[in-house]
PDB file of C-alpha atoms and ligand atoms in Angstrom:
ATOM      1  CA  MET A 129      34.329  37.688 169.601  1.00 44.00           C
ATOM      2  CA  LYS A 130      30.754  37.263 167.987  1.00 51.00           C
ATOM      3  CA  ASN A 131      28.291  34.751 169.683  1.00 55.00           C
ATOM      4  CA  GLY A 132      31.137  33.224 171.961  1.00 69.00           C
ATOM      5  CA  GLU A 133      31.657  29.935 171.125  1.00 83.00           C
ATOM      6  CA  LYS A 134      28.777  28.873 169.439  1.00 95.00           C
ATOM      7  CA  SER A 135      29.549  30.259 166.166  1.00 97.00           C
ATOM      8  CA  ALA A 136      31.821  29.222 163.309  1.00 98.00           C
ATOM      9  CA  LEU A 137      33.390  30.288 160.180  1.00 98.00           C
ATOM     10  CA  ILE A 138      33.294  27.979 157.279  1.00 98.00           C
ATOM     11  CA  LEU A 139      35.711  28.590 154.452  1.00 99.00           C
ATOM     12  CA  ILE A 140      34.588  27.007 151.245  1.00 98.00           C
ATOM     13  CA  ASP A 141      36.894  25.719 148.929  1.00 98.00           C
ATOM     14  CA  ILE A 142      39.598  28.227 148.922  1.00 98.00           C
ATOM     15  CA  GLN A 143      41.815  25.858 146.490  1.00 98.00           C
ATOM     16  CA  ASN A 144      43.978  26.420 143.752  1.00 98.00           C
ATOM     17  CA  ASP A 145      41.716  25.380 140.733  1.00 98.00           C
ATOM     18  CA  PHE A 146      39.390  28.357 141.859  1.00 98.00           C
ATOM     19  CA  CYS A 147      42.051  30.794 141.826  1.00 98.00           C
ATOM     20  CA  PRO A 148      43.525  32.699 138.655  1.00 98.00           C
ATOM     21  CA  GLY A 149      45.575  30.260 136.834  1.00 98.00           C
ATOM     22  CA  GLY A 150      43.522  27.169 138.096  1.00 98.00           C
ATOM     23  CA  ALA A 151      41.393  24.860 136.067  1.00 98.00           C
ATOM     24  CA  LEU A 152      37.840  26.415 137.413  1.00 98.00           C
ATOM     25  CA  ALA A 153      39.152  30.000 138.013  1.00 98.00           C
ATOM     26  CA  VAL A 154      36.936  32.628 140.174  1.00 98.00           C
ATOM     27  CA  PRO A 155      37.865  36.052 139.209  1.00 97.00           C
ATOM     28  CA  GLY A 156      39.711  37.353 141.990  1.00 98.00           C
ATOM     29  CA  GLY A 157      39.571  34.182 143.972  1.00 98.00           C
ATOM     30  CA  ASP A 158      42.734  34.714 145.405  1.00 98.00           C
ATOM     31  CA  GLU A 159      42.102  38.039 146.417  1.00 98.00           C
ATOM     32  CA  ILE A 160      40.072  36.759 149.496  1.00 98.00           C
ATOM     33  CA  VAL A 161      42.794  34.607 151.330  1.00 98.00           C
ATOM     34  CA  PRO A 162      44.105  37.606 153.535  1.00 98.00           C
ATOM     35  CA  LEU A 163      40.611  38.417 154.617  1.00 98.00           C
ATOM     36  CA  ALA A 164      40.321  34.450 155.218  1.00 98.00           C
ATOM     37  CA  ASN A 165      42.959  34.546 157.502  1.00 98.00           C
ATOM     38  CA  ARG A 166      42.093  37.583 159.468  1.00 98.00           C
ATOM     39  CA  LEU A 167      38.457  35.872 159.708  1.00 98.00           C
ATOM     40  CA  MET A 168      40.178  33.052 161.508  1.00 98.00           C
ATOM     41  CA  THR A 169      41.469  34.802 163.910  1.00 97.00           C
ATOM     42  CA  ARG A 170      37.939  36.771 164.947  1.00 96.00           C
ATOM     43  CA  LEU A 171      35.699  33.553 165.404  1.00 96.00           C
ATOM     44  CA  PRO A 172      36.358  30.985 167.784  1.00 96.00           C
ATOM     45  CA  ASN A 173      35.783  28.188 165.098  1.00 97.00           C
ATOM     46  CA  THR A 174      36.934  27.278 161.843  1.00 98.00           C
ATOM     47  CA  VAL A 175      36.162  24.698 159.169  1.00 98.00           C
ATOM     48  CA  LEU A 176      37.678  24.346 155.840  1.00 98.00           C
ATOM     49  CA  THR A 177      35.751  22.560 152.769  1.00 98.00           C
ATOM     50  CA  GLN A 178      37.792  20.987 150.002  1.00 98.00           C
ATOM     51  CA  ASP A 179      36.150  20.053 146.801  1.00 98.00           C
ATOM     52  CA  TRP A 180      37.789  16.673 146.029  1.00 98.00           C
ATOM     53  CA  HIS A 181      37.012  14.766 143.045  1.00 98.00           C
ATOM     54  CA  GLY A 182      38.320  11.554 141.895  1.00 98.00           C
ATOM     55  CA  ALA A 183      39.490  11.796 137.866  1.00 98.00           C
ATOM     56  CA  GLY A 184      36.527  10.804 135.712  1.00 98.00           C
ATOM     57  CA  HIS A 185      34.184  12.450 138.177  1.00 98.00           C
ATOM     58  CA  LEU A 186      30.741  12.730 136.349  1.00 98.00           C
ATOM     59  CA  SER A 187      30.606  16.547 137.159  1.00 98.00           C
ATOM     60  CA  PHE A 188      33.460  17.137 134.609  1.00 98.00           C
ATOM     61  CA  ALA A 189      32.305  17.298 130.698  1.00 98.00           C
ATOM     62  CA  SER A 190      35.473  15.171 129.836  1.00 98.00           C
ATOM     63  CA  SER A 191      33.407  12.216 131.164  1.00 98.00           C
ATOM     64  CA  HIS A 192      30.473  12.903 128.683  1.00 97.00           C
ATOM     65  CA  GLU A 193      30.991  12.320 125.080  1.00 96.00           C
ATOM     66  CA  GLY A 194      30.027  15.436 123.086  1.00 96.00           C
ATOM     67  CA  LYS A 195      29.743  17.878 126.140  1.00 97.00           C
ATOM     68  CA  GLN A 196      31.397  21.030 126.530  1.00 97.00           C
ATOM     69  CA  PRO A 197      32.265  22.722 130.063  1.00 97.00           C
ATOM     70  CA  PHE A 198      29.642  24.713 131.233  1.00 96.00           C
ATOM     71  CA  GLU A 199      26.546  22.913 129.583  1.00 96.00           C
ATOM     72  CA  THR A 200      24.221  21.365 131.402  1.00 96.00           C
ATOM     73  CA  THR A 201      23.325  17.422 131.579  1.00 96.00           C
ATOM     74  CA  GLU A 202      21.067  15.057 133.653  1.00 96.00           C
ATOM     75  CA  LEU A 203      22.300  13.081 136.132  1.00 96.00           C
ATOM     76  CA  SER A 204      20.351  10.644 138.239  1.00 96.00           C
ATOM     77  CA  TYR A 205      19.124  13.302 140.365  1.00 97.00           C
ATOM     78  CA  GLY A 206      18.360  15.989 138.238  1.00 96.00           C
ATOM     79  CA  PRO A 207      20.633  18.809 135.989  1.00 96.00           C
ATOM     80  CA  GLN A 208      24.048  19.027 136.788  1.00 96.00           C
ATOM     81  CA  VAL A 209      26.554  21.679 135.368  1.00 96.00           C
ATOM     82  CA  LEU A 210      29.349  20.108 133.729  1.00 98.00           C
ATOM     83  CA  TRP A 211      32.872  21.689 134.589  1.00 98.00           C
ATOM     84  CA  PRO A 212      36.009  21.466 133.360  1.00 98.00           C
ATOM     85  CA  ASP A 213      37.954  18.712 135.295  1.00 98.00           C
ATOM     86  CA  HIS A 214      38.842  20.396 138.575  1.00 98.00           C
ATOM     87  CA  CYS A 215      40.226  19.662 142.330  1.00 98.00           C
ATOM     88  CA  VAL A 216      40.938  16.088 141.178  1.00 98.00           C
ATOM     89  CA  GLN A 217      42.398  14.487 144.770  1.00 98.00           C
ATOM     90  CA  GLY A 218      46.242  14.677 145.188  1.00 98.00           C
ATOM     91  CA  THR A 219      46.579  17.307 142.713  1.00 98.00           C
ATOM     92  CA  HIS A 220      48.128  20.713 142.891  1.00 98.00           C
ATOM     93  CA  GLY A 221      44.528  22.266 141.677  1.00 98.00           C
ATOM     94  CA  ALA A 222      43.206  20.727 144.630  1.00 98.00           C
ATOM     95  CA  GLU A 223      45.417  21.911 147.408  1.00 98.00           C
ATOM     96  CA  PHE A 224      44.115  25.060 149.513  1.00 98.00           C
ATOM     97  CA  HIS A 225      45.603  28.190 147.943  1.00 98.00           C
ATOM     98  CA  ARG A 226      49.303  28.153 149.662  1.00 98.00           C
ATOM     99  CA  ASP A 227      48.876  31.462 151.672  1.00 98.00           C
ATOM    100  CA  LEU A 228      45.473  30.054 153.444  1.00 98.00           C
ATOM    101  CA  ASP A 229      46.449  29.540 157.054  1.00 98.00           C
ATOM    102  CA  THR A 230      45.019  26.346 157.106  1.00 98.00           C
ATOM    103  CA  ASP A 231      46.332  25.543 160.490  1.00 98.00           C
ATOM    104  CA  ARG A 232      43.982  27.052 162.073  1.00 97.00           C
ATOM    105  CA  ALA A 233      41.027  24.975 161.102  1.00 98.00           C
ATOM    106  CA  GLN A 234      39.474  22.521 163.354  1.00 98.00           C
ATOM    107  CA  LEU A 235      38.110  20.322 160.593  1.00 98.00           C
ATOM    108  CA  ILE A 236      38.303  19.896 156.917  1.00 98.00           C
ATOM    109  CA  VAL A 237      35.331  18.689 155.036  1.00 98.00           C
ATOM    110  CA  ARG A 238      36.027  16.874 151.905  1.00 98.00           C
ATOM    111  CA  LYS A 239      33.093  16.755 149.433  1.00 98.00           C
ATOM    112  CA  GLY A 240      32.439  15.500 145.718  1.00 98.00           C
ATOM    113  CA  PHE A 241      34.421  12.492 146.279  1.00 98.00           C
ATOM    114  CA  ARG A 242      31.679  10.067 144.883  1.00 97.00           C
ATOM    115  CA  ARG A 243      31.823   9.493 141.114  1.00 97.00           C
ATOM    116  CA  GLU A 244      28.361   9.809 140.525  1.00 97.00           C
ATOM    117  CA  ILE A 245      27.063  12.545 142.794  1.00 97.00           C
ATOM    118  CA  ASP A 246      28.657  16.247 142.813  1.00 96.00           C
ATOM    119  CA  SER A 247      28.714  18.189 145.904  1.00 97.00           C
ATOM    120  CA  TYR A 248      28.552  21.925 146.012  1.00 97.00           C
ATOM    121  CA  SER A 249      27.076  22.336 149.438  1.00 98.00           C
ATOM    122  CA  ALA A 250      29.363  21.436 152.682  1.00 98.00           C
ATOM    123  CA  PHE A 251      26.191  19.684 154.357  1.00 98.00           C
ATOM    124  CA  TYR A 252      24.475  17.967 151.391  1.00 98.00           C
ATOM    125  CA  GLU A 253      25.594  16.377 147.921  1.00 97.00           C
ATOM    126  CA  ASN A 254      23.711  17.296 144.928  1.00 96.00           C
ATOM    127  CA  ASP A 255      21.004  14.948 145.211  1.00 96.00           C
ATOM    128  CA  ARG A 256      20.472  16.962 148.677  1.00 94.00           C
ATOM    129  CA  LYS A 257      20.160  13.839 150.653  1.00 95.00           C
ATOM    130  CA  THR A 258      23.579  12.317 150.968  1.00 97.00           C
ATOM    131  CA  SER A 259      24.901  13.945 154.265  1.00 97.00           C
ATOM    132  CA  THR A 260      28.650  15.240 154.480  1.00 98.00           C
ATOM    133  CA  GLY A 261      28.310  14.786 158.019  1.00 98.00           C
ATOM    134  CA  LEU A 262      28.918  18.711 158.832  1.00 98.00           C
ATOM    135  CA  ALA A 263      25.738  19.479 160.365  1.00 98.00           C
ATOM    136  CA  GLY A 264      25.926  16.549 162.961  1.00 98.00           C
ATOM    137  CA  TYR A 265      29.630  17.871 163.789  1.00 98.00           C
ATOM    138  CA  LEU A 266      28.619  21.301 164.083  1.00 98.00           C
ATOM    139  CA  LYS A 267      25.247  20.684 166.343  1.00 98.00           C
ATOM    140  CA  SER A 268      27.438  18.274 168.760  1.00 98.00           C
ATOM    141  CA  ARG A 269      29.849  21.047 169.256  1.00 97.00           C
ATOM    142  CA  GLY A 270      26.906  23.315 170.319  1.00 97.00           C
ATOM    143  CA  ILE A 271      27.564  25.272 167.287  1.00 98.00           C
ATOM    144  CA  ASP A 272      24.339  27.396 165.900  1.00 97.00           C
ATOM    145  CA  THR A 273      25.476  30.381 164.029  1.00 98.00           C
ATOM    146  CA  LEU A 274      27.507  30.173 160.935  1.00 98.00           C
ATOM    147  CA  TYR A 275      29.653  32.889 158.915  1.00 98.00           C
ATOM    148  CA  LEU A 276      30.269  31.669 155.354  1.00 98.00           C
ATOM    149  CA  ALA A 277      33.112  33.033 152.954  1.00 98.00           C
ATOM    150  CA  GLY A 278      35.098  31.596 150.169  1.00 98.00           C
ATOM    151  CA  LEU A 279      34.549  30.420 146.837  1.00 98.00           C
ATOM    152  CA  ALA A 280      32.365  30.353 144.523  1.00 97.00           C
ATOM    153  CA  THR A 281      29.403  32.916 145.869  1.00 98.00           C
ATOM    154  CA  ASP A 282      26.794  31.488 143.545  1.00 97.00           C
ATOM    155  CA  PHE A 283      27.528  27.863 143.774  1.00 97.00           C
ATOM    156  CA  CYS A 284      29.348  26.172 146.548  1.00 98.00           C
ATOM    157  CA  VAL A 285      28.986  28.966 149.216  1.00 98.00           C
ATOM    158  CA  ALA A 286      25.247  29.359 148.400  1.00 98.00           C
ATOM    159  CA  TYR A 287      24.104  25.930 148.291  1.00 98.00           C
ATOM    160  CA  SER A 288      26.232  25.432 151.674  1.00 98.00           C
ATOM    161  CA  ALA A 289      24.389  28.446 152.996  1.00 98.00           C
ATOM    162  CA  LEU A 290      20.798  27.105 151.879  1.00 98.00           C
ATOM    163  CA  ASP A 291      21.642  23.893 153.478  1.00 98.00           C
ATOM    164  CA  ALA A 292      22.892  25.609 156.410  1.00 98.00           C
ATOM    165  CA  ARG A 293      19.419  27.363 157.131  1.00 98.00           C
ATOM    166  CA  ARG A 294      17.391  24.234 156.039  1.00 98.00           C
ATOM    167  CA  GLU A 295      19.567  22.500 158.940  1.00 98.00           C
ATOM    168  CA  GLY A 296      18.401  25.463 161.517  1.00 98.00           C
ATOM    169  CA  PHE A 297      21.630  27.318 161.455  1.00 98.00           C
ATOM    170  CA  ALA A 298      21.673  31.189 161.967  1.00 98.00           C
ATOM    171  CA  VAL A 299      23.583  32.172 158.604  1.00 98.00           C
ATOM    172  CA  TYR A 300      25.740  35.458 157.667  1.00 98.00           C
ATOM    173  CA  LEU A 301      27.282  35.594 154.326  1.00 98.00           C
ATOM    174  CA  ILE A 302      30.356  37.548 154.427  1.00 98.00           C
ATOM    175  CA  GLU A 303      30.150  39.199 150.998  1.00 98.00           C
ATOM    176  CA  ASP A 304      33.538  40.415 150.699  1.00 98.00           C
ATOM    177  CA  GLY A 305      35.039  37.466 151.745  1.00 98.00           C
ATOM    178  CA  CYS A 306      33.168  35.738 148.594  1.00 98.00           C
ATOM    179  CA  ARG A 307      33.774  35.853 144.838  1.00 98.00           C
ATOM    180  CA  ALA A 308      31.305  34.449 142.008  1.00 98.00           C
ATOM    181  CA  ILE A 309      31.541  32.594 138.766  1.00 97.00           C
ATOM    182  CA  ASP A 310      28.459  34.178 137.958  1.00 95.00           C
ATOM    183  CA  MET A 311      27.187  32.239 134.931  1.00 93.00           C
ATOM    184  CA  GLU A 312      23.918  33.340 133.131  1.00 92.00           C
ATOM    185  CA  GLY A 313      22.549  35.242 136.014  1.00 95.00           C
ATOM    186  CA  SER A 314      23.405  32.685 138.417  1.00 96.00           C
ATOM    187  CA  LEU A 315      24.792  35.275 141.035  1.00 97.00           C
ATOM    188  CA  ALA A 316      21.442  37.427 141.015  1.00 98.00           C
ATOM    189  CA  ARG A 317      19.372  34.237 141.320  1.00 98.00           C
ATOM    190  CA  MET A 318      21.318  32.422 144.105  1.00 98.00           C
ATOM    191  CA  ARG A 319      21.144  35.731 145.927  1.00 98.00           C
ATOM    192  CA  GLU A 320      17.512  36.008 145.866  1.00 98.00           C
ATOM    193  CA  GLU A 321      17.606  32.621 146.768  1.00 98.00           C
ATOM    194  CA  MET A 322      19.413  33.091 150.085  1.00 98.00           C
ATOM    195  CA  ARG A 323      17.939  36.342 151.212  1.00 98.00           C
ATOM    196  CA  GLN A 324      14.207  34.275 151.221  1.00 98.00           C
ATOM    197  CA  ALA A 325      15.757  31.500 153.033  1.00 98.00           C
ATOM    198  CA  GLY A 326      16.970  33.765 155.680  1.00 98.00           C
ATOM    199  CA  VAL A 327      20.683  34.159 154.957  1.00 98.00           C
ATOM    200  CA  ARG A 328      21.989  37.569 156.122  1.00 98.00           C
ATOM    201  CA  PHE A 329      24.556  39.395 153.986  1.00 98.00           C
ATOM    202  CA  ILE A 330      27.072  41.134 156.021  1.00 98.00           C
ATOM    203  CA  ASP A 331      30.462  43.015 155.317  1.00 98.00           C
ATOM    204  CA  SER A 332      33.501  41.341 157.296  1.00 97.00           C
ATOM    205  CA  THR A 333      33.740  44.590 159.026  1.00 95.00           C
ATOM    206  CA  ASP A 334      30.526  44.011 160.895  1.00 94.00           C
ATOM    207  CA  ILE A 335      32.117  40.972 162.735  1.00 91.00           C
TER     208      ILE A 335
HETATM  209  C1  VGL B 552      32.333  24.658 142.720  1.00 66.60           C
HETATM  210  C2  VGL B 552      31.489  24.239 140.659  1.00 66.60           C
HETATM  211  C3  VGL B 552      32.292  22.851 140.705  1.00 66.60           C
HETATM  212  C4  VGL B 552      32.544  25.573 143.720  1.00 66.60           C
HETATM  213  C5  VGL B 552      32.722  23.665 142.883  1.00 66.60           C
HETATM  214  O1  VGL B 552      33.466  25.608 144.828  1.00 66.60           O
HETATM  215  O2  VGL B 552      31.631  26.527 143.734  1.00 66.60           O
HETATM  216  N1  VGL B 552      31.931  25.084 141.326  1.00 66.60           N
HETATM  217  N2  VGL B 552      32.843  22.529 141.953  1.00 66.60           N
HETATM  218 ZN1   ZN B 553      33.677  20.559 142.056  1.00 66.60          ZN
END
């Protein structure tokens, strides 16, 4: 077991809407589920995140007259990509992939439930100030090392990895446990930001 009890696996947004057939499908999103299940048996702690928007969320293109999905707009905290309606609370799309072994998780963090603020990261909403409470939870449990996998590499996984570094955690991104949206070079851009922030890229076989 890696790093004793002081490490945790953080599985980001493995939900139906990010899998093929979902509202904001990430290519191959469902392929990571068996690996995510294996990883949960290998690491001593697991946290799941769940994108959890109310209907009419301001990150939805449908909430803005004349805007199309994947365009950008300006919200109170800065630029925000507009998405198709996705992960609406209580819907099938917001549920975890049915094969994900959610029983193993110790904590589920729901994020993006404030209408005015999107939340890519598991730690801070997109204003980069409003906390989800996850850093405090992990630190008060003495956890200092995080292994990240999930969807999507270049949005929620990347923002989570960057915030985790900002909070002082050692961060390993499990590359074969992630899939990307890759919008206009977003994957290369976010990989470079993560590298500069000290995120280490590993393969699941390294664990
Ligand atoms: C995500 C866009 C909008 C993600 C969530 O999980 O990467 N991307 N909401
Ligand atoms: Zn979302």
